[in-house]
C-alpha positions as a Markdown table, in Angstrom:
| # | Residue | x | y | z |
|---|---|---|---|---|
| 1 | Met | 153.4 | -83.1 | -30.8 |
| 2 | Ala | 151.0 | -85.9 | -30.9 |
| 3 | Gly | 151.3 | -86.3 | -27.1 |
| 4 | Ser | 150.4 | -82.7 | -26.5 |
| 5 | Gln | 147.3 | -83.0 | -28.7 |
| 6 | Glu | 146.3 | -86.1 | -26.7 |
| 7 | His | 146.8 | -84.3 | -23.4 |
| 8 | Gln | 144.7 | -81.3 | -24.8 |
| 9 | Gln | 141.9 | -83.6 | -25.7 |
| 10 | Gln | 142.0 | -85.2 | -22.2 |
| 11 | Ile | 141.9 | -81.8 | -20.6 |
| 12 | Gln | 138.9 | -80.7 | -22.6 |
| 13 | His | 137.1 | -84.0 | -21.9 |
| 14 | Leu | 137.7 | -83.5 | -18.1 |
| 15 | Glu | 136.5 | -79.9 | -18.3 |
| 16 | Ala | 133.2 | -81.1 | -20.0 |
| 17 | Glu | 132.7 | -83.8 | -17.3 |
| 18 | Leu | 133.3 | -81.2 | -14.6 |
| 19 | Ala | 130.7 | -78.8 | -16.1 |
| 20 | Gln | 128.2 | -81.6 | -16.4 |
| 21 | Met | 128.8 | -82.6 | -12.8 |
| 22 | Gln | 128.4 | -79.0 | -11.6 |
| 23 | Lys | 125.1 | -78.7 | -13.6 |
| 24 | Gly | 123.8 | -81.9 | -12.0 |
| 25 | Phe | 124.9 | -80.8 | -8.6 |
| 26 | Gln | 123.1 | -77.4 | -9.0 |
| 27 | Glu | 119.9 | -79.2 | -10.1 |
| 28 | Met | 120.0 | -81.5 | -7.2 |
| 29 | Ala | 120.6 | -78.6 | -4.8 |
| 30 | Asp | 117.6 | -76.7 | -6.2 |
| 31 | Asn | 115.4 | -79.8 | -5.9 |
| 32 | Ile | 116.5 | -80.4 | -2.3 |
| 33 | Gln | 115.8 | -76.7 | -1.5 |
| 34 | Arg | 112.3 | -76.8 | -2.9 |
| 35 | Ser | 111.6 | -80.0 | -1.1 |
| 36 | Leu | 112.9 | -78.5 | 2.1 |
| 37 | Asp | 110.7 | -75.4 | 1.7 |
| 38 | Val | 107.6 | -77.5 | 1.0 |
| 39 | Thr | 108.4 | -79.6 | 4.1 |
| 40 | Phe | 108.9 | -76.6 | 6.3 |
| 41 | Asn | 105.6 | -75.1 | 5.1 |
| 42 | Glu | 103.7 | -78.3 | 5.8 |
| 43 | Ile | 105.3 | -78.5 | 9.2 |
| 44 | Asp | 104.3 | -74.9 | 10.0 |
| 45 | Lys | 100.8 | -75.5 | 8.8 |
| 46 | Lys | 100.5 | -78.7 | 10.8 |
| 47 | Thr | 102.0 | -77.0 | 13.8 |
| 48 | Val | 99.5 | -74.1 | 13.6 |
| 49 | His | 96.7 | -76.6 | 13.2 |
| 50 | Leu | 97.8 | -78.6 | 16.1 |
| 51 | Ile | 98.1 | -75.5 | 18.3 |
| 52 | Asp | 94.6 | -74.4 | 17.3 |
| 53 | Asp | 93.3 | -77.9 | 18.1 |
| 54 | Lys | 95.1 | -77.9 | 21.5 |
| 55 | Lys | 93.7 | -74.4 | 22.2 |
| 56 | Gln | 90.2 | -75.6 | 21.3 |
| 57 | Leu | 90.5 | -78.7 | 23.4 |
| 58 | Ala | 91.9 | -76.6 | 26.3 |
| 59 | Thr | 89.0 | -74.1 | 25.9 |
| 60 | Glu | 86.4 | -76.9 | 25.8 |
| 61 | Ser | 88.0 | -78.5 | 28.8 |
| 62 | Ala | 88.1 | -75.2 | 30.7 |
| 63 | Ile | 84.4 | -74.6 | 29.7 |
| 64 | Lys | 83.4 | -77.9 | 31.1 |
| 65 | His | 84.8 | -77.0 | 34.5 |
| 66 | Leu | 83.0 | -73.6 | 34.5 |
| 67 | Asp | 79.6 | -73.0 | 35.8 |
| 68 | Lys | 76.5 | -72.7 | 33.7 |
| 69 | His | 76.4 | -68.9 | 33.9 |
| 70 | Ser | 80.0 | -68.5 | 32.7 |
| 71 | Arg | 79.5 | -70.9 | 29.8 |
| 72 | Gln | 76.5 | -68.9 | 28.7 |
| 73 | Glu | 78.5 | -65.6 | 28.8 |
| 74 | Met | 81.2 | -67.1 | 26.6 |
| 75 | Lys | 78.6 | -68.3 | 24.1 |
| 76 | Glu | 77.0 | -64.9 | 24.0 |
| 77 | Asn | 80.5 | -63.3 | 23.5 |
| 78 | Glu | 81.1 | -65.5 | 20.5 |
| 79 | Trp | 77.7 | -64.7 | 19.1 |
| 80 | Leu | 78.3 | -60.9 | 19.6 |
| 81 | Lys | 81.6 | -61.1 | 17.7 |
| 82 | Arg | 79.9 | -62.7 | 14.7 |
| 83 | Glu | 77.0 | -60.2 | 14.8 |
| 84 | Leu | 79.5 | -57.3 | 15.1 |
| 85 | Ala | 81.2 | -58.3 | 11.9 |
| 86 | Ile | 77.9 | -58.6 | 10.1 |
| 87 | Tyr | 76.7 | -55.2 | 11.5 |
| 88 | Thr | 80.0 | -53.5 | 10.4 |
| 89 | Arg | 79.6 | -54.8 | 6.9 |
| 90 | Glu | 75.9 | -53.6 | 6.7 |
| 91 | Val | 76.8 | -50.2 | 8.1 |
| 92 | Ser | 79.5 | -49.6 | 5.5 |
| 93 | Ile | 77.0 | -50.5 | 2.7 |
| 94 | Thr | 74.3 | -48.3 | 4.2 |
| 95 | Ala | 76.6 | -45.4 | 4.6 |
| 96 | Leu | 77.6 | -45.6 | 1.0 |
| 97 | Ala | 74.0 | -45.7 | -0.1 |
| 98 | Val | 73.2 | -42.7 | 2.1 |
| 99 | Gln | 76.0 | -40.7 | 0.6 |
| 100 | Gln | 74.8 | -41.4 | -2.9 |
| 101 | Leu | 71.3 | -40.4 | -1.9 |
| 102 | Glu | 72.5 | -37.1 | -0.4 |
| 103 | Glu | 74.5 | -36.2 | -3.5 |
| 104 | Glu | 71.4 | -36.9 | -5.7 |
| 105 | Asn | 69.2 | -34.9 | -3.2 |
| 106 | Leu | 71.6 | -31.9 | -3.4 |
| 107 | Glu | 71.7 | -32.1 | -7.2 |
| 108 | His | 67.9 | -32.1 | -7.3 |
| 109 | Met | 67.6 | -29.2 | -4.9 |
| 110 | Gly | 70.0 | -27.2 | -6.9 |
| 111 | Gln | 68.0 | -27.8 | -10.1 |
| 112 | Leu | 64.8 | -26.8 | -8.3 |
| 113 | Phe | 66.4 | -23.7 | -6.9 |
| 114 | Glu | 67.6 | -22.7 | -10.4 |
| 115 | Arg | 64.1 | -23.3 | -11.8 |
| 116 | Arg | 62.6 | -21.1 | -9.0 |
| 117 | Leu | 65.1 | -18.3 | -10.0 |
| 118 | Glu | 64.0 | -18.6 | -13.6 |
| 119 | Asp | 60.3 | -18.4 | -12.7 |
| 120 | Leu | 60.7 | -15.3 | -10.5 |
| 121 | Gln | 59.2 | -12.1 | -11.9 |
| 122 | Ile | 61.9 | -9.9 | -10.4 |
| 123 | Ser | 65.5 | -9.5 | -11.4 |
| 124 | Arg | 68.2 | -12.0 | -10.1 |
| 125 | Asn | 70.2 | -9.2 | -8.5 |
| 126 | Val | 67.2 | -8.1 | -6.4 |
| 127 | Phe | 66.5 | -11.7 | -5.4 |
| 128 | Leu | 70.1 | -12.2 | -4.3 |
| 129 | Thr | 70.0 | -8.9 | -2.4 |
| 130 | Gln | 66.8 | -9.9 | -0.5 |
| 131 | Ala | 68.2 | -13.4 | 0.2 |
| 132 | Ala | 71.2 | -11.8 | 1.8 |
| 133 | Gly | 69.0 | -9.8 | 4.1 |
| 134 | Leu | 70.1 | -6.4 | 2.8 |
| 135 | Gly | 68.1 | -3.5 | 1.3 |
| 136 | Pro | 67.8 | -3.2 | -2.4 |
| 137 | Ser | 69.5 | 0.2 | -2.3 |
| 138 | Asp | 72.6 | -0.9 | -0.5 |
| 139 | Ser | 75.6 | 0.4 | -2.4 |
| 140 | Thr | 77.8 | -2.4 | -1.0 |
| 141 | Val | 75.6 | -5.0 | -2.4 |
| 142 | Gln | 75.7 | -3.3 | -5.8 |
| 143 | Glu | 79.5 | -3.2 | -5.8 |
| 144 | Thr | 79.7 | -6.8 | -4.8 |
| 145 | Ile | 77.3 | -7.9 | -7.5 |
| 146 | Met | 79.2 | -5.9 | -10.1 |
| 147 | Lys | 82.6 | -7.4 | -8.9 |
| 148 | Asn | 81.3 | -10.9 | -8.8 |
| 149 | Gly | 79.8 | -10.6 | -12.3 |
| 150 | Val | 76.3 | -11.7 | -11.2 |
| 151 | Ser | 74.7 | -9.2 | -13.7 |
| 152 | Ser | 74.8 | -10.5 | -17.2 |
| 153 | Ser | 74.4 | -7.0 | -18.7 |
| 154 | Pro | 75.2 | -3.5 | -17.5 |
| 155 | Val | 72.5 | -1.6 | -15.7 |
| 156 | Pro | 71.3 | 1.2 | -18.0 |
| 157 | Pro | 71.4 | 4.7 | -16.4 |
| 158 | Leu | 68.0 | 6.1 | -15.6 |
| 159 | His | 66.8 | 9.4 | -17.1 |
| 160 | Pro | 66.5 | 12.3 | -14.6 |
| 161 | Ala | 62.7 | 12.5 | -15.4 |
| 162 | Thr | 62.4 | 8.8 | -14.7 |
| 163 | Glu | 64.3 | 9.1 | -11.4 |
| 164 | Ala | 62.1 | 12.0 | -10.3 |
| 165 | Trp | 58.9 | 10.1 | -11.3 |
| 166 | Arg | 60.1 | 7.1 | -9.3 |
| 167 | Ala | 61.0 | 9.2 | -6.2 |
| 168 | Gln | 57.6 | 10.9 | -6.4 |
| 169 | Lys | 55.8 | 7.6 | -6.6 |
| 170 | Gln | 57.7 | 6.1 | -3.7 |
| 171 | Ala | 57.0 | 9.2 | -1.6 |
| 172 | Lys | 53.3 | 8.9 | -2.4 |
| 173 | Glu | 53.3 | 5.2 | -1.5 |
| 174 | Leu | 55.1 | 5.9 | 1.8 |
| 175 | Glu | 52.7 | 8.6 | 2.7 |
| 176 | Arg | 49.7 | 6.4 | 1.9 |
| 177 | Asp | 51.2 | 3.6 | 4.1 |
| 178 | Glu | 51.8 | 5.9 | 7.0 |
| 179 | Thr | 48.3 | 7.4 | 6.9 |
| 180 | Ser | 46.3 | 4.3 | 6.3 |
| 181 | Gly | 48.4 | 2.0 | 8.6 |
| 182 | Ser | 47.8 | -0.9 | 6.4 |
| 183 | Cys | 49.9 | -4.1 | 6.4 |
| 184 | Ser | 50.7 | -3.9 | 2.8 |
| 185 | Glu | 54.2 | -2.7 | 3.7 |
| 186 | Ala | 55.1 | -6.1 | 5.0 |
| 187 | Ala | 54.3 | -7.7 | 1.7 |
| 188 | Tyr | 57.1 | -6.1 | -0.2 |
| 189 | Arg | 59.6 | -4.8 | 2.3 |
| 190 | Pro | 62.3 | -7.1 | 3.6 |
| 191 | Thr | 61.9 | -8.4 | 7.2 |
| 192 | Glu | 64.6 | -8.8 | 9.7 |
| 193 | Asp | 64.9 | -12.5 | 9.0 |
| 194 | Pro | 66.7 | -13.2 | 5.7 |
| 195 | Leu | 65.2 | -16.8 | 5.5 |
| 196 | Gln | 61.7 | -15.3 | 5.6 |
| 197 | Asp | 62.5 | -12.9 | 2.8 |
| 198 | Leu | 63.9 | -15.9 | 0.9 |
| 199 | Ser | 60.7 | -17.9 | 1.4 |
| 200 | Val | 58.6 | -14.9 | 0.4 |
| 201 | Leu | 60.5 | -14.5 | -2.8 |
| 202 | Leu | 60.5 | -18.2 | -3.6 |
| 203 | Tyr | 57.0 | -19.2 | -2.4 |
| 204 | Gly | 55.5 | -15.9 | -1.3 |
| 205 | Ser | 52.6 | -13.8 | -2.3 |
| 206 | Gln | 52.1 | -12.1 | -5.6 |
| 207 | Thr | 51.6 | -8.8 | -3.8 |
| 208 | Tyr | 55.4 | -8.6 | -3.4 |
| 209 | Leu | 55.9 | -9.2 | -7.1 |
| 210 | Gln | 53.3 | -6.7 | -8.1 |
| 211 | Gln | 54.0 | -3.9 | -5.6 |
| 212 | Gly | 57.7 | -4.5 | -5.2 |
| 213 | Asp | 58.7 | -3.3 | -8.6 |
| 214 | Met | 58.6 | 0.4 | -7.5 |
| 215 | His | 61.0 | -0.4 | -4.6 |
| 216 | Leu | 63.6 | -2.3 | -6.6 |
| 217 | Gly | 65.9 | 0.7 | -6.9 |
| 218 | Pro | 68.8 | 0.8 | -9.4 |
| 219 | Leu | 69.3 | -3.0 | -9.2 |
| 220 | Glu | 66.2 | -3.6 | -11.3 |
| 221 | Met | 66.9 | -4.0 | -15.0 |
| 222 | Lys | 63.8 | -3.5 | -17.1 |
| 223 | Leu | 63.1 | -2.1 | -20.5 |
| 224 | Leu | 61.5 | 1.3 | -20.2 |
| 225 | Thr | 58.8 | 2.2 | -22.8 |
| 226 | Val | 57.4 | 5.6 | -23.7 |
| 227 | Val | 53.8 | 5.9 | -24.7 |
| 228 | Gly | 52.9 | 9.1 | -26.6 |
| 229 | Gln | 49.5 | 10.7 | -27.1 |
| 230 | Ala | 48.7 | 13.0 | -30.0 |
| 231 | Leu | 47.6 | 16.5 | -28.8 |
| 232 | Pro | 47.3 | 19.8 | -30.6 |
| 233 | Leu | 50.0 | 22.3 | -30.0 |
| 234 | His | 47.4 | 25.1 | -29.4 |
| 235 | Pro | 43.9 | 24.5 | -27.9 |
| 236 | Val | 41.0 | 25.0 | -30.3 |
| 237 | Pro | 39.2 | 28.3 | -29.4 |
| 238 | Ser | 35.9 | 27.6 | -27.7 |
| 239 | Glu | 32.6 | 29.2 | -28.7 |
| 240 | Thr | 32.1 | 32.8 | -27.8 |
| 241 | Pro | 28.9 | 33.8 | -25.9 |
| 242 | Gly | 27.9 | 36.3 | -28.6 |
| 243 | Ser | 28.0 | 33.9 | -31.5 |
| 244 | Lys | 24.9 | 33.7 | -33.6 |
| 245 | Gly | 23.0 | 30.5 | -34.4 |
| 246 | Gly | 24.7 | 28.6 | -31.6 |
| 247 | Ser | 27.6 | 27.6 | -33.8 |
| 248 | Ser | 31.1 | 28.9 | -34.0 |
| 249 | Ala | 32.2 | 31.1 | -36.9 |
| 250 | Pro | 34.5 | 29.6 | -39.5 |
| 251 | Glu | 37.1 | 32.1 | -38.5 |
| 252 | Thr | 37.6 | 30.5 | -35.0 |
| 253 | Leu | 38.8 | 27.2 | -36.6 |
| 254 | Gln | 41.6 | 28.9 | -38.4 |
| 255 | Ala | 45.2 | 28.5 | -37.4 |
| 256 | Pro | 46.7 | 30.9 | -34.9 |
| 257 | Glu | 48.5 | 34.0 | -36.1 |
| 258 | Asp | 52.0 | 32.8 | -35.0 |
| 259 | Trp | 52.4 | 30.3 | -37.8 |
| 260 | Pro | 54.5 | 28.6 | -39.1 |
| 261 | Leu | 56.0 | 27.0 | -36.0 |
| 262 | Thr | 59.6 | 28.0 | -35.1 |
| 263 | Ala | 62.0 | 27.1 | -32.4 |
| 264 | Arg | 61.5 | 30.5 | -30.8 |
| 265 | Ile | 57.7 | 29.9 | -30.5 |
| 266 | Ile | 58.3 | 26.5 | -29.0 |
| 267 | His | 60.7 | 27.9 | -26.4 |
| 268 | Lys | 58.3 | 30.7 | -25.6 |
| 269 | Arg | 55.4 | 28.4 | -25.2 |
| 270 | Phe | 57.1 | 25.8 | -23.0 |
| 271 | Lys | 59.4 | 28.1 | -21.0 |
C-alpha cells in the first residue's frame, strides 16, 4: 500500500515535469517563430532596397552612355510624372469646389425664382401656363393644373352676367386691335417662343400686367366686387311747358299712382 502511494507520487511528479517542459518548449517555439518572421521581413526589406539601388545604378549607368538629347527627355519625363500627380490632386479639389458652387447657385436661383413668382401681379396658374407656351384658355392645361394640385383653392364659377361682360369686353378689345393695327397685342398675348413669354412675365412690361387681366380666362382667381349706385325706381317728372311761374307744381313731386311697390309692378317694369 505504501509502495503504490510512492509510485503515484512519482507519476504525478513526472507529469508535472512533462507539462513544464511542454510549456517551455512552446514558449521557445513562439520566440523562434517571431524571430524568424522579423528576420524574413528585414531580409525582404533589404532585398527590395538593394534591388532599387541596383536599378538606380543601372539606370544612371545607362543614362551616362546615352546622348544628351535622350538624357534630357528622361529628365522631362520624370518632371512630367511629378507635375501630373500635383495636377490631378488640384483638379480633384477644384472639381469639388465647383460642385459646391453650382449647388449654391441653383439654390439661390430657386429662391430668386420663387420671389419673382410672389411679386407677380397675376395668378400662379396663368404664369405656369404662359411659361409652358400654351394659351390661357387651354383645357388641357387646366386639367393638368387641377390634377397636379397647383391651385391652392378651387376656382369659383363665374356668374353668367360676368361671363357675358367679359366676352363683350374681349370682343371690343379684339375689334379695336384689328382696326387700329397697334402693337399692343404683342404686349399681353403669348408669343411663339415660351422663353420670351417667361422673360416677359418675369422681367417684362407692366402693359402685360395691366392689360392681360381681361385675357386670363377661367384660370384667373380674383375676388369680384359689386359697386352699387342709388337711383330712384321711377324718374322724377320733368317740368311741363304750361307751368306757371317757371316752377313745377307741388303735385308733380308726389309719388306715382302705382304705390306701394309690389312684385307684380317690379316684374312689369323690368320685363
